[in-house]
Amino acid sequence: METLEYIIELRWLEALPLSWVKYAVAILFVALAAWAQLRKSDFIFEGAPTRRRWRDLRLWALAAMAAQVVIYVLLG
Amino acid sequence: MDPNAAAETADTLAIHGIDLAIVLIYLAALPAFGLYFRRYVKTGQDFFLAGRMLPWWIISFSIIGSNVGATDYVGGAGGAYRFGIVQASFEWIGAAPAIVLSALLFVPYYWKAGVYTVPEFLGRRYNESVRGIQTILWALFLIFHIGLLFWASALMVEEYLGFPKVVGFAVTAIVVGIYTITGGLAAIAMTDVVQLLIMFVGGVFLTVLGLWHLGGPSGFIETLQSHHQSHLHLLQPVDAEPYPWPAVVLGLGFVAAPAWWCCNQAMVQRVLGARSEWDAKAGMLFAAFPKMLIPIMTVVPGLMALAMAPGIPPEEGDTAYPWLIKTLLPTGLAGLVFAAILAALLSSVDSILNSTSTLLTKDLYQKYLVPDGSDRHYLAVGRVITAAGIVVGIIIAPLIAHFRGIFVAGATMLAFFQGPTFAIAILGIYWRRATGWGGLAGLLGGVGISSALFGIFGLEGIAFFYVAWWSFLGSLAFTVVVSLLTPPEPVEKLEGLVYGLVMKDPEIQDRLAQRSRGGGE
């Protein structure tokens, strides 16, 4: 039972320093922002009445993920 | 301050006449405002999807109004009191990335498909069995959630106003029932916007007052750093309870949050009512910003209560927020904050009622019982199911008392199937080779893994994030293996439902647009 708990509760990850985890999480946020930047303009603006810059949802995604990076680097 | 003062003070302080007057004005104005939108409800599409006329900013505010409930104030502050700022994970790593994923990957496919519900989409992508099982699972969860919110309302009314729980049930049922049953999604979305503003004004006010009481942000942080250093880290060690980092990052960040923001009908429904695809995506994406600010109103007050009164017994952490209100707020302002919490509660109840009604009407009643009814018939059925949802919610509300925290109760229920749901949803959209049998096997296999884990460790013996994580992985494996063992789906079936197929073919785009204009049926 203890072995099962050890596996299921991912305790085998305890050797990983928390500082590494913090930066790994930050990299994941950056990766998601980068993925958003790779969406094509036609997809991003589909259905939008204009293509003004503030309607570019890639920038919204970038701003959201930038905030996450700051939060987790400071408070991780 | 006396560290043992919390429980005593909670019993002795009372809401004054002017506070009660503010609350009563709010409770009278809300249904009156919601009732105004009754005139726009002529068809089932008007009732369930606001006539597909919602602009992005209303969608966004409504999503957050629906998402943030009284459980976030009371349970969120209680969690922060006990475990620290890690409680904010639900609003940060547990929301923003998933919202981006939902807005830019899932929402466009839902919107283009012209569906009413997420199970309907999964039914088209996989098969009707997947749709039926998904409908039952989500409907059960949403009804449970309604009960949870009714219980929270009863607790609030009892704790703050000293009225018996039955008053809380009655007030919630009457106020929400009036505009939800008559005005449908349009009334819900519009009242949500107003309620979100009330929530922010009341919630932020309490935080500002608390910070002032503690000598400003620097005094607050110094107090926590001196006495509660472990409460200031978002990533907790592997052996920390109840939110170690593997559970938060892998279970919440990778599985539970995307499942919530991409596959939960209550979150997705107003997106399906968008006036354009851009509004649908923008409405979901913008929600990330107010969501990231929610901890200011929920988690920070919990930490403030810890700094002021560290003597509240951990098992009574949920009393931290009510204690702050009663301790900090002068006459008149307590009513405003109470109205804010009530707004959070009611804006969640109305949305979940509407989503439950949509699910049961479109995916069960119309699909299996009366497939050829008139639009007016389904509109009437939707209203009856909404009313029935209120009654059932009240009946099951006392069951919530058996769980150790109102916040944990909902998450435990969701843990059974959120991993498998997200697994088949993401494979369904991203992997063309996933088949109907594969999706069904993934869903059933994943729920089986969740049930086995809860069976082995007990309902409260395992963190629900681990259940979500392992059931997600198991579901992925089941779906892939069974899909590869069964014949691929014909391309025509996958048009508009799978990544790569919808963006390239103008003919398909036209067909989807026509299907959307037709309301998806």
Coordinates of C-alpha atoms in Angstrom, one line a residue:
Chain A
M1 CA 0.0 0.0 0.0
E2 CA 2.8 2.4 0.9
T3 CA 4.6 1.7 -2.4
L4 CA 1.3 2.4 -4.3
E5 CA 0.9 5.7 -2.4
Y6 CA 4.5 6.6 -3.2
I7 CA 3.9 6.1 -6.9
I8 CA 0.4 7.6 -7.1
E9 CA 1.2 10.7 -5.1
L10 CA 4.3 11.2 -7.2
R11 CA 6.6 11.3 -4.1
W12 CA 9.4 10.0 -6.3
L13 CA 9.7 13.6 -7.6
E14 CA 10.9 14.9 -4.2
A15 CA 14.5 14.9 -5.4
L16 CA 13.7 17.7 -7.7
P17 CA 14.6 21.1 -6.2
L18 CA 11.7 23.5 -5.9
S19 CA 13.7 26.2 -7.7
W20 CA 13.9 23.9 -10.7
V21 CA 10.2 23.4 -10.6
K22 CA 9.6 27.1 -10.4
Y23 CA 11.6 27.8 -13.5
A24 CA 10.1 24.8 -15.3
V25 CA 6.6 26.2 -14.6
A26 CA 7.7 29.5 -16.0
I27 CA 9.1 27.9 -19.1
L28 CA 5.7 26.2 -19.6
F29 CA 3.9 29.5 -19.5
V30 CA 6.4 30.9 -22.0
A31 CA 5.8 27.9 -24.2
L32 CA 2.1 28.5 -24.1
A33 CA 2.5 32.1 -25.0
A34 CA 4.8 31.1 -27.9
W35 CA 2.2 28.6 -29.1
A36 CA -0.4 31.4 -29.2
Q37 CA 2.0 33.6 -31.2
L38 CA 2.2 30.9 -33.8
R39 CA -1.6 31.0 -34.6
K40 CA -2.2 32.5 -38.0
S41 CA -3.7 36.0 -38.3
D42 CA -6.7 34.7 -40.2
F43 CA -7.6 32.4 -37.4
I44 CA -7.0 35.0 -34.7
F45 CA -9.2 37.7 -36.4
E46 CA -11.9 35.3 -37.7
G47 CA -15.2 37.0 -37.1
A48 CA -13.7 40.3 -35.9
P49 CA -15.2 43.5 -37.4
T50 CA -11.7 45.0 -37.8
R51 CA -8.1 43.9 -37.6
R52 CA -7.0 46.6 -35.2
R53 CA -4.0 45.8 -33.0
W54 CA -6.0 45.6 -29.8
R55 CA -8.1 42.8 -31.2
D56 CA -5.1 40.6 -31.7
L57 CA -5.7 37.8 -29.3
R58 CA -2.1 36.7 -29.5
L59 CA -1.2 39.8 -27.6
W60 CA -3.9 39.1 -25.0
A61 CA -2.5 35.6 -24.5
L62 CA 1.1 37.0 -24.2
A63 CA 0.0 39.5 -21.5
A64 CA -1.8 36.8 -19.5
M65 CA 1.2 34.4 -19.6
A66 CA 3.6 37.2 -18.8
A67 CA 1.6 37.9 -15.7
Q68 CA 1.8 34.2 -14.8
V69 CA 5.6 34.1 -15.2
V70 CA 6.0 37.2 -12.9
I71 CA 3.7 35.7 -10.3
Y72 CA 5.4 32.3 -10.2
V73 CA 9.0 33.6 -10.4
L74 CA 8.3 36.0 -7.5
L75 CA 6.1 33.7 -5.3
G76 CA 7.1 30.2 -6.4
Chain B
M1 CA -5.4 40.7 19.2
D2 CA -6.6 37.7 21.1
P3 CA -5.8 34.7 18.9
N4 CA -8.9 32.9 20.3
A5 CA -11.2 35.8 19.6
A6 CA -12.3 34.6 16.2
A7 CA -14.9 32.0 17.1
E8 CA -16.2 34.1 19.9
T9 CA -16.5 37.3 17.8
A10 CA -18.2 35.4 15.0
D11 CA -21.1 34.6 17.3
T12 CA -21.5 38.0 18.9
L13 CA -21.3 40.5 16.1
A14 CA -24.4 41.3 14.0
I15 CA -25.4 42.9 10.8
H16 CA -27.2 46.2 11.5
G17 CA -30.4 47.6 10.0
I18 CA -28.6 49.6 7.3
D19 CA -26.6 46.6 6.3
L20 CA -29.8 44.6 6.0
A21 CA -31.4 47.4 4.0
I22 CA -28.5 47.3 1.5
V23 CA -28.9 43.6 1.1
L24 CA -32.6 43.8 0.7
I25 CA -32.4 46.5 -2.0
Y26 CA -29.9 44.4 -3.8
L27 CA -32.1 41.3 -3.6
A28 CA -35.1 43.2 -4.9
A29 CA -33.2 45.0 -7.7
L30 CA -31.5 41.9 -9.1
P31 CA -34.6 39.9 -10.2
A32 CA -36.2 43.2 -11.4
F33 CA -33.2 43.8 -13.7
G34 CA -33.1 40.2 -14.8
L35 CA -36.8 40.2 -15.6
Y36 CA -36.3 43.0 -18.1
F37 CA -34.7 40.5 -20.4
R38 CA -37.7 38.2 -20.4
R39 CA -39.0 40.1 -23.4
Y40 CA -36.1 38.9 -25.6
V41 CA -36.8 35.2 -25.0
K42 CA -39.0 33.9 -27.8
T43 CA -37.2 30.7 -28.8
G44 CA -35.2 27.9 -27.3
Q45 CA -32.0 29.4 -28.7
D46 CA -32.9 32.7 -27.0
F47 CA -33.3 30.9 -23.7
F48 CA -30.3 28.6 -23.9
L49 CA -27.8 30.7 -25.9
A50 CA -29.1 34.3 -25.6
G51 CA -30.0 34.2 -29.3
R52 CA -26.3 34.0 -30.1
M53 CA -26.0 37.8 -29.7
L54 CA -23.5 38.1 -26.8
P55 CA -20.5 40.5 -27.2
W56 CA -17.1 39.5 -25.9
W57 CA -17.0 41.7 -22.8
I58 CA -20.4 40.4 -21.5
I59 CA -19.2 36.9 -22.1
S60 CA -16.0 37.6 -20.2
F61 CA -17.7 39.2 -17.2
S62 CA -20.4 36.5 -17.1
I63 CA -17.8 33.7 -17.2
I64 CA -16.0 35.1 -14.2
G65 CA -19.3 36.0 -12.4
S66 CA -20.3 32.4 -12.9
N67 CA -16.9 31.0 -12.0
V68 CA -16.4 32.8 -8.8
G69 CA -18.8 31.8 -6.1
A70 CA -19.3 32.3 -2.4
T71 CA -17.3 29.1 -2.0
D72 CA -14.3 31.1 -3.4
Y73 CA -14.7 33.8 -0.7
V74 CA -15.5 31.5 2.2
G75 CA -13.6 28.4 1.1
G76 CA -10.8 30.3 -0.6
A77 CA -10.1 32.4 2.4
G78 CA -10.4 29.4 4.6
G79 CA -7.9 27.5 2.5
A80 CA -5.5 30.4 2.5
Y81 CA -5.8 30.7 6.3
R82 CA -4.9 27.0 6.6
F83 CA -2.5 26.4 3.8
G84 CA -1.3 29.8 2.5
I85 CA -1.1 31.5 -0.8
V86 CA -0.9 28.2 -2.6
Q87 CA -4.7 28.4 -2.4
A88 CA -4.4 31.0 -5.2
S89 CA -3.3 28.2 -7.5
F90 CA -6.9 27.8 -8.5
E91 CA -6.9 31.3 -10.0
W92 CA -3.4 31.3 -11.4
I93 CA -1.8 28.1 -12.7
G94 CA -5.3 26.6 -12.4
A95 CA -7.0 29.1 -14.6
A96 CA -5.0 31.5 -16.9
P97 CA -3.1 28.9 -19.0
A98 CA -6.2 26.7 -19.3
I99 CA -8.2 29.8 -20.4
V100 CA -5.7 30.6 -23.1
L101 CA -5.9 26.9 -24.3
S102 CA -9.7 27.0 -24.2
A103 CA -9.9 30.3 -26.1
L104 CA -7.5 29.5 -28.9
L105 CA -8.0 25.7 -29.3
F106 CA -11.4 24.5 -28.1
V107 CA -13.7 27.5 -28.4
P108 CA -13.4 28.0 -32.1
Y109 CA -14.4 24.4 -32.8
Y110 CA -17.3 24.5 -30.4
W111 CA -18.5 27.8 -31.9
K112 CA -18.1 26.7 -35.5
A113 CA -19.9 23.4 -34.8
G114 CA -22.9 25.4 -33.8
V115 CA -23.6 23.1 -30.8
Y116 CA -25.6 23.9 -27.7
T117 CA -23.5 21.8 -25.3
V118 CA -20.0 20.3 -24.9
P119 CA -21.4 16.7 -24.8
E120 CA -23.2 17.4 -28.1
F121 CA -19.8 18.3 -29.6
L122 CA -18.2 15.2 -28.2
G123 CA -21.2 13.2 -29.4
R124 CA -20.6 14.5 -33.0
R125 CA -16.8 13.8 -32.7
Y126 CA -17.1 10.3 -31.2
N127 CA -20.5 8.7 -30.8
E128 CA -23.9 9.0 -29.0
S129 CA -22.7 6.8 -26.1
V130 CA -20.0 9.3 -25.3
R131 CA -22.5 12.1 -25.5
G132 CA -25.0 10.3 -23.2
I133 CA -22.4 9.4 -20.6
Q134 CA -20.9 12.9 -20.7
T135 CA -24.3 14.4 -20.3
I136 CA -25.1 12.3 -17.2
L137 CA -21.7 12.9 -15.6
W138 CA -21.8 16.7 -16.1
A139 CA -25.5 16.9 -15.1
L140 CA -24.8 15.0 -11.9
F141 CA -21.9 17.2 -11.1
L142 CA -23.8 20.4 -11.9
I143 CA -26.8 19.4 -9.7
F144 CA -24.4 18.5 -6.9
H145 CA -22.8 21.9 -7.5
I146 CA -26.2 23.6 -7.2
G147 CA -26.7 21.8 -3.9
L148 CA -23.3 23.0 -2.8
L149 CA -24.1 26.6 -3.6
F150 CA -27.4 26.4 -1.8
W151 CA -25.6 25.0 1.2
A152 CA -23.1 27.9 1.0
S153 CA -26.0 30.4 0.9
A154 CA -27.7 28.8 3.9
L155 CA -24.4 28.9 5.9
M156 CA -23.9 32.6 4.9
V157 CA -27.4 33.7 5.9
E158 CA -27.1 31.8 9.2
E159 CA -23.6 33.0 10.0
Y160 CA -24.0 36.7 9.0
L161 CA -27.6 37.4 9.6
G162 CA -28.5 34.8 12.2
F163 CA -31.4 33.5 10.3
P164 CA -32.1 29.8 10.0
K165 CA -30.8 28.0 6.9
V166 CA -34.2 27.6 5.4
V167 CA -34.2 31.4 4.9
G168 CA -31.0 31.2 2.8
F169 CA -32.5 28.4 0.7
A170 CA -35.7 30.4 0.1
V171 CA -34.0 33.7 -0.7
T172 CA -31.6 32.0 -3.2
A173 CA -34.4 30.0 -4.8
I174 CA -36.8 33.0 -5.2
V175 CA -34.3 35.6 -6.4
V176 CA -32.5 33.4 -8.9
G177 CA -35.5 31.5 -9.9
I178 CA -37.4 34.6 -11.1
Y179 CA -34.9 35.8 -13.7
T180 CA -33.3 32.5 -14.6
I181 CA -36.6 30.8 -15.4
T182 CA -38.0 33.7 -17.4
G183 CA -35.0 35.4 -18.9
G184 CA -32.6 32.5 -19.7
L185 CA -29.0 33.1 -20.6
A186 CA -29.4 36.7 -21.6
A187 CA -30.7 37.7 -18.2
I188 CA -28.1 35.6 -16.5
A189 CA -25.2 37.2 -18.5
M190 CA -26.5 40.7 -18.0
T191 CA -27.0 40.3 -14.2
D192 CA -23.6 38.6 -14.0
V193 CA -22.0 41.8 -15.3
V194 CA -23.6 43.8 -12.6
Q195 CA -22.9 41.2 -10.0
L196 CA -19.2 41.0 -10.9
L197 CA -19.0 44.8 -10.3
I198 CA -20.6 44.4 -6.9
M199 CA -18.3 41.5 -6.1
F200 CA -15.2 43.5 -7.0
V201 CA -16.3 46.7 -5.1
G202 CA -17.3 44.8 -2.0
G203 CA -14.4 42.3 -2.1
V204 CA -11.6 44.8 -2.7
F205 CA -13.0 47.1 -0.1
L206 CA -12.6 44.5 2.6
T207 CA -9.1 43.8 1.5
V208 CA -8.1 47.4 1.6
L209 CA -9.6 47.9 5.0
G210 CA -7.8 44.8 6.3
L211 CA -4.4 46.0 4.9
W212 CA -5.0 49.3 6.5
H213 CA -5.7 47.5 9.8
L214 CA -2.4 45.6 9.5
G215 CA -0.3 48.7 8.8
G216 CA -0.4 48.6 5.0
P217 CA 0.9 45.9 2.6
S218 CA 4.4 46.0 4.1
G219 CA 3.1 45.4 7.6
F220 CA 0.9 42.6 6.4
I221 CA 3.8 40.9 4.5
E222 CA 6.2 41.4 7.4
T223 CA 3.8 39.7 9.8
L224 CA 3.4 36.8 7.5
Q225 CA 7.1 36.5 6.8
S226 CA 7.9 36.6 10.6
H227 CA 5.3 34.0 11.7
H228 CA 3.9 32.2 8.7
Q229 CA 6.8 31.9 6.1
S230 CA 5.5 28.6 4.7
H231 CA 2.2 30.3 3.8
L232 CA 3.9 32.5 1.2
H233 CA 5.0 29.9 -1.4
L234 CA 3.0 28.9 -4.4
L235 CA 5.0 25.7 -4.9
Q236 CA 5.0 23.5 -1.9
P237 CA 7.2 20.4 -1.3
V238 CA 6.2 17.0 -2.4
D239 CA 5.2 16.0 1.2
A240 CA 3.2 19.1 1.9
E241 CA -0.6 18.8 2.4
P242 CA -2.9 19.2 0.7
Y243 CA -1.4 21.0 -2.3
P244 CA 2.2 19.6 -3.0
W245 CA 3.6 20.9 -6.3
P246 CA 3.1 17.7 -8.3
A247 CA -0.6 17.8 -7.5
V248 CA -0.8 21.5 -8.3
V249 CA 1.3 21.6 -11.5
L250 CA 0.4 18.2 -13.0
G251 CA -3.0 17.5 -11.6
L252 CA -4.4 21.0 -11.5
G253 CA -2.4 22.8 -14.2
F254 CA -2.3 20.1 -16.8
V255 CA -5.6 18.3 -16.2
A256 CA -8.2 19.7 -13.8
A257 CA -8.0 23.3 -15.0
P258 CA -8.1 22.6 -18.7
A259 CA -11.0 20.2 -18.1
W260 CA -12.8 22.9 -16.2
W261 CA -12.2 25.7 -18.7
C262 CA -12.4 23.7 -21.9
C263 CA -15.1 21.1 -21.2
N264 CA -17.4 22.4 -18.4
Q265 CA -20.7 23.4 -19.9
A266 CA -21.2 26.1 -17.2
M267 CA -18.1 27.8 -18.4
V268 CA -18.5 27.3 -22.1
Q269 CA -22.2 28.0 -22.4
R270 CA -22.0 31.8 -22.8
V271 CA -19.2 31.4 -25.3
L272 CA -21.6 29.3 -27.4
G273 CA -24.0 32.3 -27.3
A274 CA -21.4 34.7 -28.8
R275 CA -22.3 36.9 -31.7
S276 CA -19.1 36.0 -33.7
E277 CA -16.2 33.6 -33.5
W278 CA -13.9 36.4 -32.5
D279 CA -16.3 37.4 -29.6
A280 CA -16.3 33.8 -28.5
K281 CA -12.5 33.5 -28.3
A282 CA -12.0 37.0 -26.9
G283 CA -14.8 36.5 -24.3
M284 CA -13.0 33.4 -23.0
L285 CA -9.5 34.8 -23.2
F286 CA -10.2 38.1 -21.5
A287 CA -11.6 36.3 -18.6
A288 CA -8.1 35.3 -17.6
F289 CA -7.4 38.9 -16.5
P290 CA -10.2 39.4 -13.9
K291 CA -9.7 35.8 -12.8
M292 CA -6.1 36.5 -11.9
L293 CA -7.3 39.3 -9.7
I294 CA -9.7 37.2 -7.7
P295 CA -7.1 36.2 -5.0
I296 CA -7.1 39.8 -3.9
M297 CA -10.7 39.3 -2.7
T298 CA -10.4 35.7 -1.5
V299 CA -6.9 34.5 -0.7
V300 CA -5.5 37.8 0.7
P301 CA -8.4 38.1 3.2
G302 CA -7.6 34.5 4.4
L303 CA -4.0 35.5 5.0
M304 CA -5.1 38.7 6.7
A305 CA -7.2 36.8 9.1
L306 CA -4.2 34.6 9.8
A307 CA -2.1 37.6 10.5
M308 CA -4.8 39.1 12.8
A309 CA -6.1 36.0 14.5
P310 CA -3.9 32.9 14.1
G311 CA -5.9 31.0 16.7
I312 CA -8.9 29.9 14.6
P313 CA -8.8 26.0 14.7
P314 CA -7.6 24.8 11.2
E315 CA -10.8 22.7 10.8
E316 CA -12.8 25.9 11.2
G317 CA -10.8 27.8 8.6
D318 CA -13.9 28.5 6.6
T319 CA -15.0 30.9 9.4
A320 CA -12.0 33.2 8.6
Y321 CA -13.8 35.3 6.0
P322 CA -17.1 35.8 8.0
W323 CA -14.9 36.7 11.0
L324 CA -13.0 39.4 9.0
I325 CA -16.3 41.0 7.9
K326 CA -17.7 41.1 11.3
T327 CA -14.4 42.4 12.8
L328 CA -13.4 45.0 10.3
L329 CA -16.4 46.4 8.6
P330 CA -18.4 49.3 10.0
T331 CA -22.2 49.5 9.9
G332 CA -23.4 49.9 6.3
L333 CA -20.2 48.5 4.7
A334 CA -20.8 45.1 6.0
G335 CA -24.0 45.0 4.0
L336 CA -22.0 45.9 0.9
V337 CA -19.5 43.1 1.3
F338 CA -22.3 40.7 2.2
A339 CA -24.1 41.8 -1.0
A340 CA -20.8 41.1 -2.9
I341 CA -20.6 37.6 -1.6
L342 CA -24.2 37.0 -2.3
A343 CA -23.7 38.3 -5.8
A344 CA -20.9 35.8 -6.3
L345 CA -23.2 33.1 -5.0
L346 CA -26.2 34.0 -7.1
S347 CA -24.3 34.6 -10.3
S348 CA -22.9 31.0 -10.0
V349 CA -26.3 29.4 -9.1
D350 CA -28.1 31.0 -12.1
S351 CA -25.4 29.9 -14.6
I352 CA -25.3 26.4 -13.3
L353 CA -29.0 26.1 -13.4
N354 CA -29.1 27.3 -17.0
S355 CA -26.3 25.0 -18.0
T356 CA -28.0 22.0 -16.3
S357 CA -31.2 22.9 -18.0
T358 CA -29.5 23.1 -21.4
L359 CA -27.7 19.8 -20.9
L360 CA -30.8 17.9 -19.8
T361 CA -33.1 19.5 -22.4
K362 CA -30.9 19.2 -25.4
D363 CA -28.8 16.1 -24.7
L364 CA -31.3 13.9 -22.9
Y365 CA -34.9 15.1 -23.4
Q366 CA -34.7 16.2 -27.0
K367 CA -32.2 13.5 -27.9
Y368 CA -33.9 10.5 -26.3
L369 CA -37.4 11.3 -25.2
V370 CA -39.1 13.9 -27.5
P371 CA -36.9 14.4 -30.6
D372 CA -39.6 16.1 -32.7
G373 CA -41.1 18.7 -30.3
S374 CA -41.6 22.3 -31.3
D375 CA -39.2 25.0 -30.3
R376 CA -41.8 26.4 -27.8
H377 CA -42.0 22.9 -26.3
Y378 CA -38.3 22.8 -25.6
L379 CA -38.3 26.3 -24.3
A380 CA -41.0 25.3 -21.8
V381 CA -39.1 22.1 -20.9
G382 CA -36.0 24.2 -20.3
R383 CA -37.9 26.4 -17.9
V384 CA -39.4 23.4 -16.0
I385 CA -36.0 21.7 -15.7
T386 CA -34.6 25.0 -14.3
A387 CA -37.3 25.1 -11.7
A388 CA -36.7 21.4 -10.9
G389 CA -33.0 22.1 -10.5
I390 CA -33.7 24.6 -7.8
V391 CA -35.8 22.1 -5.9
V392 CA -33.3 19.3 -6.2
G393 CA -30.5 21.6 -5.2
I394 CA -32.3 22.4 -2.0
I395 CA -33.0 18.8 -1.2
I396 CA -29.3 17.7 -1.6
A397 CA -27.7 20.7 0.0
P398 CA -27.5 19.1 3.5
L399 CA -25.4 16.3 2.0
I400 CA -22.6 18.8 1.6
A401 CA -22.2 19.0 5.4
H402 CA -20.6 15.5 5.2
F403 CA -17.6 16.8 3.4
R404 CA -14.6 18.5 5.2
G405 CA -14.8 21.7 3.3
I406 CA -17.3 23.2 0.8
F407 CA -14.4 24.0 -1.6
V408 CA -13.1 20.4 -1.4
A409 CA -16.6 18.8 -1.8
G410 CA -17.0 20.1 -5.4
A411 CA -13.5 19.2 -6.5
T412 CA -13.8 15.7 -5.2
M413 CA -16.9 15.1 -7.2
L414 CA -15.3 16.6 -10.3
A415 CA -12.2 14.4 -9.9
F416 CA -14.1 11.3 -11.0
F417 CA -14.4 12.4 -14.6
Q418 CA -12.5 15.6 -15.4
G419 CA -9.3 13.8 -16.4
P420 CA -11.1 11.4 -18.8
T421 CA -13.2 14.2 -20.2
F422 CA -10.2 16.4 -21.0
A423 CA -8.3 13.4 -22.4
I424 CA -10.9 12.5 -25.0
A425 CA -11.7 16.2 -25.7
I426 CA -8.1 17.1 -26.5
L427 CA -7.5 13.9 -28.5
G428 CA -10.8 14.4 -30.3
I429 CA -9.7 17.8 -31.5
Y430 CA -6.0 17.2 -32.0
W431 CA -5.8 13.6 -33.2
R432 CA -7.8 12.7 -36.3
R433 CA -7.2 9.0 -35.7
A434 CA -9.2 8.9 -32.5
T435 CA -12.4 6.8 -33.1
G436 CA -15.8 6.6 -31.5
W437 CA -14.9 3.3 -29.8
G438 CA -11.6 4.8 -28.6
G439 CA -13.3 7.8 -27.1
L440 CA -15.9 5.6 -25.3
A441 CA -13.1 3.3 -24.0
G442 CA -11.1 6.3 -22.9
L443 CA -14.0 7.8 -21.0
L444 CA -15.1 4.6 -19.3
G445 CA -11.6 3.5 -18.6
G446 CA -10.6 6.8 -17.1
V447 CA -13.7 6.9 -14.9
G448 CA -12.9 3.4 -13.9
I449 CA -9.4 4.4 -12.8
S450 CA -10.8 7.3 -10.8
S451 CA -13.3 5.0 -9.1
A452 CA -10.5 2.4 -8.4
L453 CA -8.3 5.1 -6.8
F454 CA -11.1 6.4 -4.6
G455 CA -12.0 2.8 -3.8
I456 CA -8.5 2.0 -2.7
F457 CA -7.6 5.1 -0.8
G458 CA -11.1 6.3 0.3
L459 CA -12.8 9.6 -0.8
E460 CA -10.7 11.7 1.4
G461 CA -7.6 9.5 1.4
I462 CA -6.2 10.8 -1.8
A463 CA -5.8 14.3 -3.2
F464 CA -8.3 14.8 -6.0
F465 CA -5.6 16.2 -8.3
Y466 CA -3.7 12.9 -8.3
V467 CA -7.0 11.2 -9.3
A468 CA -7.4 13.7 -12.1
W469 CA -3.8 13.2 -13.3
W470 CA -3.8 9.4 -13.3
S471 CA -7.3 9.0 -14.8
F472 CA -6.2 11.5 -17.5
L473 CA -3.1 9.4 -18.4
G474 CA -5.1 6.2 -18.3
S475 CA -7.8 7.7 -20.4
L476 CA -5.3 8.8 -23.0
A477 CA -3.8 5.3 -23.1
F478 CA -7.3 3.6 -23.5
T479 CA -8.3 6.0 -26.2
V480 CA -5.1 5.6 -28.2
V481 CA -5.0 1.8 -28.0
V482 CA -8.6 1.2 -28.8
S483 CA -8.6 3.8 -31.6
L484 CA -5.7 2.1 -33.2
L485 CA -7.5 -1.2 -33.0
T486 CA -10.7 0.1 -34.6
P487 CA -11.3 1.4 -38.1
P488 CA -10.7 5.2 -38.6
E489 CA -13.6 7.6 -38.8
P490 CA -14.6 8.8 -42.2
V491 CA -13.2 12.3 -43.0
E492 CA -16.7 13.7 -43.6
K493 CA -17.7 12.9 -40.0
L494 CA -14.7 14.9 -38.7
E495 CA -15.1 18.0 -40.8
G496 CA -15.1 21.1 -38.6
L497 CA -14.4 19.0 -35.5
V498 CA -10.7 18.2 -35.7
Y499 CA -7.7 20.5 -35.8
G500 CA -6.4 21.0 -39.4
L501 CA -9.7 20.1 -41.1
V502 CA -11.6 23.2 -40.4
M503 CA -9.2 25.9 -41.4
K504 CA -8.2 24.8 -44.8
D505 CA -11.4 24.0 -46.8
P506 CA -13.6 26.9 -47.8
E507 CA -16.4 24.5 -48.6
I508 CA -16.4 23.0 -45.2
Q509 CA -16.3 26.5 -43.7
D510 CA -19.4 27.4 -45.6
R511 CA -21.2 24.3 -44.4
L512 CA -20.3 25.0 -40.8
A513 CA -21.4 28.6 -41.1
Q514 CA -24.8 27.4 -42.4
R515 CA -25.0 24.8 -39.6
S516 CA -24.2 27.6 -37.1
R517 CA -26.8 29.9 -38.5
G518 CA -29.3 27.1 -38.3
G519 CA -28.7 26.7 -34.6
G520 CA -26.9 23.5 -34.7
E521 CA -29.8 21.2 -35.1

